[in-house]
PDB file of C-alpha atoms in Angstrom:
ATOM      1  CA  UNK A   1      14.698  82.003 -19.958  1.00  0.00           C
ATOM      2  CA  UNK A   2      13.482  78.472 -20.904  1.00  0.00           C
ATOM      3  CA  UNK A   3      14.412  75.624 -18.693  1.00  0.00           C
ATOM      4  CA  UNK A   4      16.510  72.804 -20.294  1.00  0.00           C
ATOM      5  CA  UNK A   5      14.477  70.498 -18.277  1.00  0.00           C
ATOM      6  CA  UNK A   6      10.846  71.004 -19.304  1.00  0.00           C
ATOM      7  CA  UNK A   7       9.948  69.142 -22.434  1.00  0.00           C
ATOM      8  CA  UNK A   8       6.707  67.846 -23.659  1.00  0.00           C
ATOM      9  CA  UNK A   9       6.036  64.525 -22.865  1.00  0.00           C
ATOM     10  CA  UNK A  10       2.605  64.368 -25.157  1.00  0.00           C
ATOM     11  CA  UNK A  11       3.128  61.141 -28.097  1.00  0.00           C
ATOM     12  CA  UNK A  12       0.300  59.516 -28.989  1.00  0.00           C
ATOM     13  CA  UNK A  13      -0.310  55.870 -27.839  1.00  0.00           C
ATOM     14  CA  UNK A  14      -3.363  53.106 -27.195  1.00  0.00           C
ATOM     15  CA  UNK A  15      -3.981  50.668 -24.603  1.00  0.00           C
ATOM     16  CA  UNK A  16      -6.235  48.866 -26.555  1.00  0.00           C
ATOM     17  CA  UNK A  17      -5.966  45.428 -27.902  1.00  0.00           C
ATOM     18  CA  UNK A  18      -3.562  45.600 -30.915  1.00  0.00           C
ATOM     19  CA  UNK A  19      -5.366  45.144 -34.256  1.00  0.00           C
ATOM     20  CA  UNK A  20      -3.280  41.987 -34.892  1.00  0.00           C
ATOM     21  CA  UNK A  21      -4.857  40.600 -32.248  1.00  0.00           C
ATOM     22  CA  UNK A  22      -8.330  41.063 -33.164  1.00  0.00           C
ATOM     23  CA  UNK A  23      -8.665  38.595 -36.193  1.00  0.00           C
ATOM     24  CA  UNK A  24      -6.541  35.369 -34.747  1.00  0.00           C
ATOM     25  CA  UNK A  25      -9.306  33.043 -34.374  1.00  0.00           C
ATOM     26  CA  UNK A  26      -9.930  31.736 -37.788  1.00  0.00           C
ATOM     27  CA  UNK A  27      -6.549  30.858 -37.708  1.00  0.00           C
ATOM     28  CA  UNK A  28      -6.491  29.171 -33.862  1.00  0.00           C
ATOM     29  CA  UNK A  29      -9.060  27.269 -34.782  1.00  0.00           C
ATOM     30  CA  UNK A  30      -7.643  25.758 -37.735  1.00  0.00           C
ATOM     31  CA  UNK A  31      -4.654  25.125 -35.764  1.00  0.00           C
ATOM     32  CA  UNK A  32      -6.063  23.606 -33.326  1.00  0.00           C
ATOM     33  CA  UNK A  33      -8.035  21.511 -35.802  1.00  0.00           C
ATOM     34  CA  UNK A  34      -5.426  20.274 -38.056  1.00  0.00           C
ATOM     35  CA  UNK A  35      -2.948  19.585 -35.174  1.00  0.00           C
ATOM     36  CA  UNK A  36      -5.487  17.695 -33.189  1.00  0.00           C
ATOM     37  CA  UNK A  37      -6.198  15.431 -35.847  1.00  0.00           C
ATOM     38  CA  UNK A  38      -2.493  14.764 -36.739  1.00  0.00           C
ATOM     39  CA  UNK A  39      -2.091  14.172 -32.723  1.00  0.00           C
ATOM     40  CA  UNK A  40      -5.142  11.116 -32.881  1.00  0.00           C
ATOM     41  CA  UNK A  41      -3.661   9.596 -36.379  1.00  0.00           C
ATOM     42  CA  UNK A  42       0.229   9.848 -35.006  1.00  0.00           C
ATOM     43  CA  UNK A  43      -1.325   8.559 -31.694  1.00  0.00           C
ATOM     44  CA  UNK A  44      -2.908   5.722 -32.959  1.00  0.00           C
ATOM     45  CA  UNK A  45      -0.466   4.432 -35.030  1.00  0.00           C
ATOM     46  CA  UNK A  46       2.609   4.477 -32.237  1.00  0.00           C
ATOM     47  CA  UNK A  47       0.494   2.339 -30.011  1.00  0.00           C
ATOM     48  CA  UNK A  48      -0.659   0.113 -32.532  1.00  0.00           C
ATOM     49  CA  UNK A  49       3.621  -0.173 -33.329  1.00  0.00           C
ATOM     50  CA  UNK A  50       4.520   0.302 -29.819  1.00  0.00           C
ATOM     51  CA  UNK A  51       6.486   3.286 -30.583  1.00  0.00           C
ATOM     52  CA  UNK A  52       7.499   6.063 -28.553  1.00  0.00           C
ATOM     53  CA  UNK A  53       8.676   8.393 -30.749  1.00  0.00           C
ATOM     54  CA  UNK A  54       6.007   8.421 -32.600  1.00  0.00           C
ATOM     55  CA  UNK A  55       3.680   8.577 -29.061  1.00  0.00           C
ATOM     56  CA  UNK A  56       6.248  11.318 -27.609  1.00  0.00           C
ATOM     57  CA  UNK A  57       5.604  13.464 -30.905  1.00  0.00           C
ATOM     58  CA  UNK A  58       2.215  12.922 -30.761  1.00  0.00           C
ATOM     59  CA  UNK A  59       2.376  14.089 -27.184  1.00  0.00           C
ATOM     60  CA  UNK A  60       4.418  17.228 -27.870  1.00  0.00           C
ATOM     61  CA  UNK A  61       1.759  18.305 -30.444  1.00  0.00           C
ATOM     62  CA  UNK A  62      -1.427  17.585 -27.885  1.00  0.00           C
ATOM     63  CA  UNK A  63       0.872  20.020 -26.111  1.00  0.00           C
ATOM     64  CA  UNK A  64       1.192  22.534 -29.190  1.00  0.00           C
ATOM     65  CA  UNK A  65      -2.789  21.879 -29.120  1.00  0.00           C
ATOM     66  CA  UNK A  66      -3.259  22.918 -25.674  1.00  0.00           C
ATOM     67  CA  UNK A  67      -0.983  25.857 -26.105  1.00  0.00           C
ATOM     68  CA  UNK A  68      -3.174  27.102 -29.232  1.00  0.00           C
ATOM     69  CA  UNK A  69      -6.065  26.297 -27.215  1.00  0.00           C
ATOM     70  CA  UNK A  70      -5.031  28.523 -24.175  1.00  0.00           C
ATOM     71  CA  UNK A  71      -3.751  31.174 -26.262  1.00  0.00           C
ATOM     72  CA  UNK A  72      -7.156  31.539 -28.083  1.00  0.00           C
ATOM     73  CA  UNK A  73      -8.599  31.590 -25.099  1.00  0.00           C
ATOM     74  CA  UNK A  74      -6.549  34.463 -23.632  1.00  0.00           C
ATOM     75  CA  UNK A  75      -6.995  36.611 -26.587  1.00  0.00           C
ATOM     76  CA  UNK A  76     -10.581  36.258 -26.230  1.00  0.00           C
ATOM     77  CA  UNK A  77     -10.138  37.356 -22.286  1.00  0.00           C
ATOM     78  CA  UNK A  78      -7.780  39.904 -23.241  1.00  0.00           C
ATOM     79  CA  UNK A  79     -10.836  41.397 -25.163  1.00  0.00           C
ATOM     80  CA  UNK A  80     -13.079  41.902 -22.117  1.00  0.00           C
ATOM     81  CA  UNK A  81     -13.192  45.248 -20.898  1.00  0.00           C
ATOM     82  CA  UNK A  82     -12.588  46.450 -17.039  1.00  0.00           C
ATOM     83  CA  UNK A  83     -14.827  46.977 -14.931  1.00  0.00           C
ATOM     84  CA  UNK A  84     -15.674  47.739 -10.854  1.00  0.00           C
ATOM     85  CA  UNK A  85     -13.948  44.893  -9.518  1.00  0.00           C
ATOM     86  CA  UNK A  86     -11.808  44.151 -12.487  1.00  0.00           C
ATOM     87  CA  UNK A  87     -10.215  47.396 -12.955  1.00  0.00           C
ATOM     88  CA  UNK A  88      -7.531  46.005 -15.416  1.00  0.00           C
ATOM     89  CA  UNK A  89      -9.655  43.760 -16.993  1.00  0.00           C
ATOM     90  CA  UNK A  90      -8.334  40.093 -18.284  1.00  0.00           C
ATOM     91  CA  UNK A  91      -5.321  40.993 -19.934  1.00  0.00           C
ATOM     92  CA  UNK A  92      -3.230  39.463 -16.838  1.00  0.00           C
ATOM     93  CA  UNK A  93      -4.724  36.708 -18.445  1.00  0.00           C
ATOM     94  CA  UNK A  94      -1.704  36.267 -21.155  1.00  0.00           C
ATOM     95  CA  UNK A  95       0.560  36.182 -18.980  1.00  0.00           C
ATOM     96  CA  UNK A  96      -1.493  33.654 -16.769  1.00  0.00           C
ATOM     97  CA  UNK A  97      -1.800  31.247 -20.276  1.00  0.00           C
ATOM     98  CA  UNK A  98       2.014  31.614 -20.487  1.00  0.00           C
ATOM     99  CA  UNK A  99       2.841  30.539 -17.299  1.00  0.00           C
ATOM    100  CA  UNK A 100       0.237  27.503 -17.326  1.00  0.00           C
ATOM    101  CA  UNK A 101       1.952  26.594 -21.044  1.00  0.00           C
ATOM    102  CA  UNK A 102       5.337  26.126 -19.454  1.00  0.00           C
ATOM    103  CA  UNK A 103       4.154  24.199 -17.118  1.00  0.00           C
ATOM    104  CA  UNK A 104       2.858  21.662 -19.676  1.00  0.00           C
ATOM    105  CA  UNK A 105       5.712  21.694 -21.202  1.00  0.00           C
ATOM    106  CA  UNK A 106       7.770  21.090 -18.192  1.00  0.00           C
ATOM    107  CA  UNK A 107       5.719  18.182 -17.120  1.00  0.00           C
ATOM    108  CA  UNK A 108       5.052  16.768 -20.801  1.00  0.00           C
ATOM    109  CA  UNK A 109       8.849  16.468 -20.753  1.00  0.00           C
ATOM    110  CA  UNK A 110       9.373  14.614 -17.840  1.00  0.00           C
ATOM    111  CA  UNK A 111       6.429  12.019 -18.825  1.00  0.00           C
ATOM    112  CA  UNK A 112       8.689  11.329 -22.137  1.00  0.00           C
ATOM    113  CA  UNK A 113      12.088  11.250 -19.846  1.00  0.00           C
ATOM    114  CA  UNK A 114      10.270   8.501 -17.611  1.00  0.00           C
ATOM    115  CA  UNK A 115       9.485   7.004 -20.478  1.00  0.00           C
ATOM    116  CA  UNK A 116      12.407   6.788 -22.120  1.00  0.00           C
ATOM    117  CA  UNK A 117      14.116   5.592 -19.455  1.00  0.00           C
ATOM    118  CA  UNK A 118      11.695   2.618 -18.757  1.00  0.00           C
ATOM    119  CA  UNK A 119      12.565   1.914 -22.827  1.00  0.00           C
ATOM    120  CA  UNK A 120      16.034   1.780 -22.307  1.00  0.00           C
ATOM    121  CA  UNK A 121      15.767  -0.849 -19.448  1.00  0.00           C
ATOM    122  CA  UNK A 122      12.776  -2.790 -20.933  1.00  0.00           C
ATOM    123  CA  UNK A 123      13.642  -2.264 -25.142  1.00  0.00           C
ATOM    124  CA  UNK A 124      10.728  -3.544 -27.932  1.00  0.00           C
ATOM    125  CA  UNK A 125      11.364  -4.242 -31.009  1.00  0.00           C
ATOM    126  CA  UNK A 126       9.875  -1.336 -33.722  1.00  0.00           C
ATOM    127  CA  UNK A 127       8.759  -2.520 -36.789  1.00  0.00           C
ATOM    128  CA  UNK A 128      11.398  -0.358 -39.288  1.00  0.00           C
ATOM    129  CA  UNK A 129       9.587  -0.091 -41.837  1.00  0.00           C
ATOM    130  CA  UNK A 130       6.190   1.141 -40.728  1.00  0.00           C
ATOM    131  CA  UNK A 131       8.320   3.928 -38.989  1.00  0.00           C
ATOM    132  CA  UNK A 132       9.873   4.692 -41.862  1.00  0.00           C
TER     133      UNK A 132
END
């Protein structure tokens, strides 16, 4: 008699990196370029108009920047293999990049609250049309 309980348990699955992962850097890098040079133009231009929209933006995409950045560098980690005293390897490492991200975030945040508040008490004039 068979026992309802016993079942194979034998499906087929890797822990190795996912292919997705192993072609992202072309497109990091370009990221990262691109945004990088939209963050020094948008930068620029709000101090030279004194605006902090246009610096809080710029801000939030050095952010974005630093986010690709750590990112690339965790999928490169994440491609290390384990060894003797790193039996897991680097793939903690994601996770590690995620953390540090929201972190940024959280503080990048609070540097535009401060900001804005020091605005509202101390208001400058914005050229309109240049921001527009």
């Amino acid at each position: 008699m068979e026992d309802i309980h016993s079942h194979s348990h034998a499906h087929g699955h890797s822990h190795g990196i996912p292919e997705a992962l192993t072609n992202v850097n072309g497109a990091f890098i370009i990221g990262i370029s691109l945004n990088s040079l939209f963050v020094v133009i948008e930068a620029i231009i709000g101090f030279s108009i004194h605006s902090l929209s246009l610096l809080s933006d710029a801000g939030h995409n050095l952010a974005d920047v630093g986010s690709l950045a750590l990112s690339l560098l965790a999928f490169r980690l994440l491609k290390i293999k384990s060894n003797d005293k790193y039996t897991y390897g680097y793939r903690k490492t994601t996770i590690l990049a995620a953390l540090l991200n929201g972190v940024i975030l959280l503080i990048s945040i609070g540097a535009i609250a401060y900001a804005a508040i020091d605005r509202f008490s101390n208001p400058v004039p914005l050229p309109g049309k240049t921001i527009a």
